[in-house]
C-alpha positions as a Markdown table, in Angstrom:
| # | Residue | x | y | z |
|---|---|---|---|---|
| 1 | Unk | -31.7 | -32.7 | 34.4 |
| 2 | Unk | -32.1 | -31.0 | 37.9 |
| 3 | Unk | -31.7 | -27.4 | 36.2 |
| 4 | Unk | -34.7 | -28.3 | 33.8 |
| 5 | Unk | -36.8 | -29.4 | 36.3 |
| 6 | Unk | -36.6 | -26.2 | 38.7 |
| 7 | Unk | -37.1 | -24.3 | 35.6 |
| 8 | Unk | -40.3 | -26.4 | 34.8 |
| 9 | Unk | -41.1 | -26.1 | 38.5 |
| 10 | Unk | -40.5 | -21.8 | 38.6 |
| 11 | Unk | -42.4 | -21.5 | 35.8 |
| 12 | Unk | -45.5 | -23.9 | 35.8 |
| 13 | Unk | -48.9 | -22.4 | 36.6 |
| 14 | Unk | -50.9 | -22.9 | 39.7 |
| 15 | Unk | -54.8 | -21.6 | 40.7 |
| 16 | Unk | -53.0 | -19.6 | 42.8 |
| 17 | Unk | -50.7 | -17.8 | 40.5 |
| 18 | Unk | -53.1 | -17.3 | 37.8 |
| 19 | Unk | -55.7 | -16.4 | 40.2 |
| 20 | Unk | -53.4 | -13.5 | 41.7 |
| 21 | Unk | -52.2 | -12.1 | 38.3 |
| 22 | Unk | -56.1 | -11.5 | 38.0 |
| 23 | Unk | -56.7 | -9.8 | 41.3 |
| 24 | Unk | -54.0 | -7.7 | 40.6 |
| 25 | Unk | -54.6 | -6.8 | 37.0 |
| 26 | Unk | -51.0 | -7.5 | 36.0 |
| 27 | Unk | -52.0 | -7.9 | 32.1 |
| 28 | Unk | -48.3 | -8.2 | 31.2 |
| 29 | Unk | -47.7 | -11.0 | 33.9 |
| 30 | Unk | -51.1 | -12.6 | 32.9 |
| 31 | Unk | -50.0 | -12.8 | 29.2 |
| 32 | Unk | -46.4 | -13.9 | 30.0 |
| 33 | Unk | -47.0 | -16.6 | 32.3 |
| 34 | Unk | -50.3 | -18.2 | 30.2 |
| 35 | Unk | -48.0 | -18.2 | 26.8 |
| 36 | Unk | -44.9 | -19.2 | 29.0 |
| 37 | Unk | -46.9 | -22.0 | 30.8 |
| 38 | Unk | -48.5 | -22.5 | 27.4 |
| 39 | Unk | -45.6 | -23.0 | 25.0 |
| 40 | Unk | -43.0 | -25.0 | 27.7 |
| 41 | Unk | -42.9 | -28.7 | 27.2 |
| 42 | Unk | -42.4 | -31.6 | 29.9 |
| 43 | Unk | -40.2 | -33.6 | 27.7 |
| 44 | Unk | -38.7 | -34.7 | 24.5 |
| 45 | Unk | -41.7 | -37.1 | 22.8 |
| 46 | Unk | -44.7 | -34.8 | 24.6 |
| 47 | Unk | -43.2 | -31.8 | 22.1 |
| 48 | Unk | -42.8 | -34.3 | 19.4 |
| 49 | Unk | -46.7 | -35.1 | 19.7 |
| 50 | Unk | -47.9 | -31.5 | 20.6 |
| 51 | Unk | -46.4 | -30.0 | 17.7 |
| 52 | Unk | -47.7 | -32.4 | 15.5 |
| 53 | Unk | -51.2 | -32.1 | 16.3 |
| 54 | Unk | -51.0 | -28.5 | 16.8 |
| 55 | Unk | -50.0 | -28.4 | 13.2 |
| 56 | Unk | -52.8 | -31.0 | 12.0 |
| 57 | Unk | -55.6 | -29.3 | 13.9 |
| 58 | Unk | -54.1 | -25.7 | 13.8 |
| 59 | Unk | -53.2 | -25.5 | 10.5 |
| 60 | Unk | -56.9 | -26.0 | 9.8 |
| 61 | Unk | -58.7 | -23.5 | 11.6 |
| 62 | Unk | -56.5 | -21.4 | 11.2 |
| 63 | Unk | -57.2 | -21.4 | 7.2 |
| 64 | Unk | -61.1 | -21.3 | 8.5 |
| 65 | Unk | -60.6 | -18.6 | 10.6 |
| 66 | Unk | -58.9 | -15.9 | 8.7 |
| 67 | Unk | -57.3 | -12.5 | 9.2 |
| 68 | Unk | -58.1 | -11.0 | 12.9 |
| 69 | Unk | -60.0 | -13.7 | 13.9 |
| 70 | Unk | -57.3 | -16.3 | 14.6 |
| 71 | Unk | -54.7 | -14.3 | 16.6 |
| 72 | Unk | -58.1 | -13.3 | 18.5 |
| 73 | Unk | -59.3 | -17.3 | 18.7 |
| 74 | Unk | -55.8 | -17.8 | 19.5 |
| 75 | Unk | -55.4 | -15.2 | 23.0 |
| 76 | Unk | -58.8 | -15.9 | 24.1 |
| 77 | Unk | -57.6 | -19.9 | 23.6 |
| 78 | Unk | -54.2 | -19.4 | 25.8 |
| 79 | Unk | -56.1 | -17.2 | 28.5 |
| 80 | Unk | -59.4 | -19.0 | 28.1 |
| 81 | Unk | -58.1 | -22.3 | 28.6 |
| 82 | Unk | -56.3 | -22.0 | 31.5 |
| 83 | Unk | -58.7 | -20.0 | 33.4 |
| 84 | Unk | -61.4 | -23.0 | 32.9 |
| 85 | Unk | -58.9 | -24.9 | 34.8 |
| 86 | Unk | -58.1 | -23.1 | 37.6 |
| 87 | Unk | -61.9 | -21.4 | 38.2 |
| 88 | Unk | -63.2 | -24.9 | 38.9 |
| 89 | Unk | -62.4 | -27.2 | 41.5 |
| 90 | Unk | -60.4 | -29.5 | 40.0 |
| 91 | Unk | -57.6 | -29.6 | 42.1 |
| 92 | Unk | -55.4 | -27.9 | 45.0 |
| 93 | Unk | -54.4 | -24.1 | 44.4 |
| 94 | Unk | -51.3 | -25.2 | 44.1 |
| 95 | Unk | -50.9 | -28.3 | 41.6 |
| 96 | Unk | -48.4 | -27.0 | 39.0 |
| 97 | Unk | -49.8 | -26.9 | 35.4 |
| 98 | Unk | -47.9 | -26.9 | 31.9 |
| 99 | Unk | -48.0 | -27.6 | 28.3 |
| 100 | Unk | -50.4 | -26.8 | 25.5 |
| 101 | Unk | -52.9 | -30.2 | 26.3 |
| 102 | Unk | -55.9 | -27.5 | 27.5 |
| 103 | Unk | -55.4 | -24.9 | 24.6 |
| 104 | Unk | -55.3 | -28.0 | 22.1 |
| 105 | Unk | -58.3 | -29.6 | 23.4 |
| 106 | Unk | -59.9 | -25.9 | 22.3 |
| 107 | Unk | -58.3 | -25.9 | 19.2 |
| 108 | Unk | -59.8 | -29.7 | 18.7 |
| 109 | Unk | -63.3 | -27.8 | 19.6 |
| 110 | Unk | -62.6 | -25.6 | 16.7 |
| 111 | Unk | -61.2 | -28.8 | 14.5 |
| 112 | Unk | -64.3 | -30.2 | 15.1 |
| 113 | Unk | -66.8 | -27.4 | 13.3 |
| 114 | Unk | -64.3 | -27.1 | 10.2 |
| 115 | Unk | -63.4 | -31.3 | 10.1 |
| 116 | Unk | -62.8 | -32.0 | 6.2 |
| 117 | Unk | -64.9 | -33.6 | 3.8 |
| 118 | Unk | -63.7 | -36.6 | 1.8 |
| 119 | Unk | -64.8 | -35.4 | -1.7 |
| 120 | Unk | -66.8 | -36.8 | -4.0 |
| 121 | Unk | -65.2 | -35.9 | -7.9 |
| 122 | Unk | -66.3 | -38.6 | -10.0 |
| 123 | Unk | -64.2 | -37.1 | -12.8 |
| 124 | Unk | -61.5 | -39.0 | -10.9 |
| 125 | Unk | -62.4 | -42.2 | -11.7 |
| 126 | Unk | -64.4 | -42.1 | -14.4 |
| 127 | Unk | -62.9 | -41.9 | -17.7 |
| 128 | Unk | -65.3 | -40.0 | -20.2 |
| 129 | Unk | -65.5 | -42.7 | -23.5 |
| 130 | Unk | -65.0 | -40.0 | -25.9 |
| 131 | Unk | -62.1 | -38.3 | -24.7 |
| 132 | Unk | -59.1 | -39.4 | -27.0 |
| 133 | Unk | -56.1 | -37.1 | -25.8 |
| 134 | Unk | -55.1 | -36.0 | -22.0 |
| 135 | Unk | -55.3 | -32.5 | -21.9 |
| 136 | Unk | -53.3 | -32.9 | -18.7 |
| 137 | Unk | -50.2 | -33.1 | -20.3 |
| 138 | Unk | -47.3 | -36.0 | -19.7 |
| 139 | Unk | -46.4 | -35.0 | -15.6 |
| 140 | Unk | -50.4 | -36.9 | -15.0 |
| 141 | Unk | -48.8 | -39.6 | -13.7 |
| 142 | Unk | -46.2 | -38.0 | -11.5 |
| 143 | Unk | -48.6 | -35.7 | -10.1 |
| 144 | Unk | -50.9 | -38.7 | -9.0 |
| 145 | Unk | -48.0 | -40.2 | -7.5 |
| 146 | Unk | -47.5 | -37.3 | -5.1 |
| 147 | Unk | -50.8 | -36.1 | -4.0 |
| 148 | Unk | -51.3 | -37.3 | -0.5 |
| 149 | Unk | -54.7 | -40.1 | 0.1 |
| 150 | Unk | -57.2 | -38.3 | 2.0 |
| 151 | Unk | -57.4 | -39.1 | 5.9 |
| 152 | Unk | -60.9 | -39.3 | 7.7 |
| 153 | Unk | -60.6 | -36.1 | 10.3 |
| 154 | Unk | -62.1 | -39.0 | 12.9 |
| 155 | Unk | -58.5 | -40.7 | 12.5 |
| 156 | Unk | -56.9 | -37.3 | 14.1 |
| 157 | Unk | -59.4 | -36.8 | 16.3 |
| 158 | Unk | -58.9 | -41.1 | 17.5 |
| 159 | Unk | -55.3 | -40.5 | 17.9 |
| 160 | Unk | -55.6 | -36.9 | 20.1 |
| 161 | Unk | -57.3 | -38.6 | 22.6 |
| 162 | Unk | -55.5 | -42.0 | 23.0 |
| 163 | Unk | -52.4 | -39.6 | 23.2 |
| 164 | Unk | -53.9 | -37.1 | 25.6 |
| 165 | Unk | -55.8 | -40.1 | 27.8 |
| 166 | Unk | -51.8 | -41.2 | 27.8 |
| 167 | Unk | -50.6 | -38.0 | 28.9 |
| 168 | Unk | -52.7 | -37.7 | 31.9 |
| 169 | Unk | -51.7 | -41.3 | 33.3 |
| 170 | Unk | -48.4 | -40.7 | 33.2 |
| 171 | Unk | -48.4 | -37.0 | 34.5 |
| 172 | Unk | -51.0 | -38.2 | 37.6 |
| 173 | Unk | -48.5 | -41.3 | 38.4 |
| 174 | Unk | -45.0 | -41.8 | 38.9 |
| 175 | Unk | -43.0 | -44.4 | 37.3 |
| 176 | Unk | -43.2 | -47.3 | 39.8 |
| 177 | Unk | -47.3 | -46.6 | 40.1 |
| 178 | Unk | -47.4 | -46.3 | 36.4 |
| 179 | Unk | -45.8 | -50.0 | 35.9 |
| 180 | Unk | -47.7 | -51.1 | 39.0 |
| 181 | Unk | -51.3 | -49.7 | 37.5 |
| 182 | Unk | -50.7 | -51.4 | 33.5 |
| 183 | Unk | -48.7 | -54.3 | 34.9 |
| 184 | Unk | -46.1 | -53.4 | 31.7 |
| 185 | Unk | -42.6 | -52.7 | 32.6 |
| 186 | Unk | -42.8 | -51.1 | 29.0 |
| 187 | Unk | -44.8 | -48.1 | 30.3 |
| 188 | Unk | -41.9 | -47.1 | 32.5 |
| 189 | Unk | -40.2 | -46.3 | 29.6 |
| 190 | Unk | -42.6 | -44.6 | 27.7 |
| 191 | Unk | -43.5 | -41.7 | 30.7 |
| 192 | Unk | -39.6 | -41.0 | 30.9 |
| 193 | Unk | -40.2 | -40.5 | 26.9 |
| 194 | Unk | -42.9 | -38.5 | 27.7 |
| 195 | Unk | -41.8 | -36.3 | 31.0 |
| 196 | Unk | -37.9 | -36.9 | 31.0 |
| 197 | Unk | -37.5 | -36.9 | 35.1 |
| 198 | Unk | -40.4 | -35.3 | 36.2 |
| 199 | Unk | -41.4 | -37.0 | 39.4 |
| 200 | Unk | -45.2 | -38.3 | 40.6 |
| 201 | Unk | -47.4 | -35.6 | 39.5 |
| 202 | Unk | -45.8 | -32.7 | 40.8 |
| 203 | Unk | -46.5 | -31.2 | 37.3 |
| 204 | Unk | -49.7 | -32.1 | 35.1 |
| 205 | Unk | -51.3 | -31.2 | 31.7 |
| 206 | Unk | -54.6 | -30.8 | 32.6 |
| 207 | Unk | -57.9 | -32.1 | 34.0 |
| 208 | Unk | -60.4 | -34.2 | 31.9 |
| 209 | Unk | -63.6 | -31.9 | 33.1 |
| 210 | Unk | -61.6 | -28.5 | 32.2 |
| 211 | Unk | -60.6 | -30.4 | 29.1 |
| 212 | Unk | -64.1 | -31.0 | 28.1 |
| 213 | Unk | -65.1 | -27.4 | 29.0 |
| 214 | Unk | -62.3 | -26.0 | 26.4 |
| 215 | Unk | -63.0 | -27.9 | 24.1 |
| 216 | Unk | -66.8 | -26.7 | 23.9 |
| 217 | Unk | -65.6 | -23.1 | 24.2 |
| 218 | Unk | -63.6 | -23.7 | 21.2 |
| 219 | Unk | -66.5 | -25.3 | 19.7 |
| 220 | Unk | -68.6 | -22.1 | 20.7 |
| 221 | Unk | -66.2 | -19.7 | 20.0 |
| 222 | Unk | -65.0 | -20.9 | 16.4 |
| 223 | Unk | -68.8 | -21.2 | 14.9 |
| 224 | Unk | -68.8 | -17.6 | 16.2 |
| 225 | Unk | -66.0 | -16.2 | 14.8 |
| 226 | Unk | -66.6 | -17.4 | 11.6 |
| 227 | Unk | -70.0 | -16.0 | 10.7 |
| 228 | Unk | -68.2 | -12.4 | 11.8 |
């Protein structure tokens, strides 16, 4: 609704806001608007989806990165982030910014040094010929039926980008462009999904350059942390 929208609107961050907070050396307004612009969400399905891969990808490094370092990889992330997008030009000082698309594409960085390894246990399917009792008692079977099959870390990664390639067409468009660009009435649908009533692109996620850029700073900052 209208109330949701101003508030999205007040609280969004531009170059020019994040770029004062600097000059001024406001720490407490720094922190509170990054986290505030950070955590705030556009719309029912792009919290749905950001949550999710924060937990795939997060949950990850953050069992790579232990102790101080991830509440460190995590501020430097927020802060970090943000300030690759507004210290290049990649658009006016005042385009209105929001969501946690440019932190995640620095967590993916980080996702990227610490991706999983299917592994290799031939014990699994092998059955050893001289074995005559299961030592692992009668619950084998049950606990075969419950553990998870392994998912190639390229499958998250695949399905990040298709979403956050999404997310920029329909925060750079407005509804009738959208349609008018994919030629899918169906699209329409799926941006009010996404952004609820949020008009044109009066509020984005983030740029693809800056993207790129925090993603290699998580990719540099990650294989550092972790030799520390």
């Amino acid at each position: 609704g209208f109330a949701y929208d101003k508030w999205i609107f007040e609280h969004a961050l531009t170059a020019q806001k994040f770029l004062s907070y600097l000059e001024k050396t406001d720490i407490m307004q720094l922190m509170g608007g990054s986290f505030t612009a950070f955590l705030s969400q556009l719309g029912a399905g792009s919290f749905i989806l950001n949550a999710a891969f924060m937990f795939l990808l997060g949950s990850l490094v953050e069992k790579s990165l232990l102790a101080w370092r991830y509440p460190v990889f995590v501020i430097i992330g927020v802060l970090g982030s943000w300030a690759i997008l507004f210290y290049g030009d990649y658009s006016s000082p005042t385009q209105r910014y929001i969501g946690p698309s440019m932190f995640l594409m620095y967590v993916m960085g980080a996702f990227l040094v610490f991706k999983p390894k299917k592994p290799f246990k031939p014990a699994e399917w092998k059955k050893n010929p001289f074995k005559i009792y299961n030592d692992e008692g009668q619950d084998t079977e049950k606990k075969r039926m419950l553990k998870l099959p392994w998912v190639s870390p390229w499958v998250y990664v695949g399905l990040f980008g298709f979403y956050q390639a999404l997310l920029f067409l329909v925060t750079t468009m407005d509804k009738q462009q959208l349609i008018n660009f994919t030629h899918l009435g169906l699209m329409g649908n799926v941006r009010t999904f996404f952004l609820g009533t949020v008009l044109g692109d009066s509020v984005q996620a983030f740029r693809p350059l800056a993207a790129v850029r925090a993603l290699l700073l998580g990719v540099s900052l990650s294989s550092l942390l972790v030799t520390m």
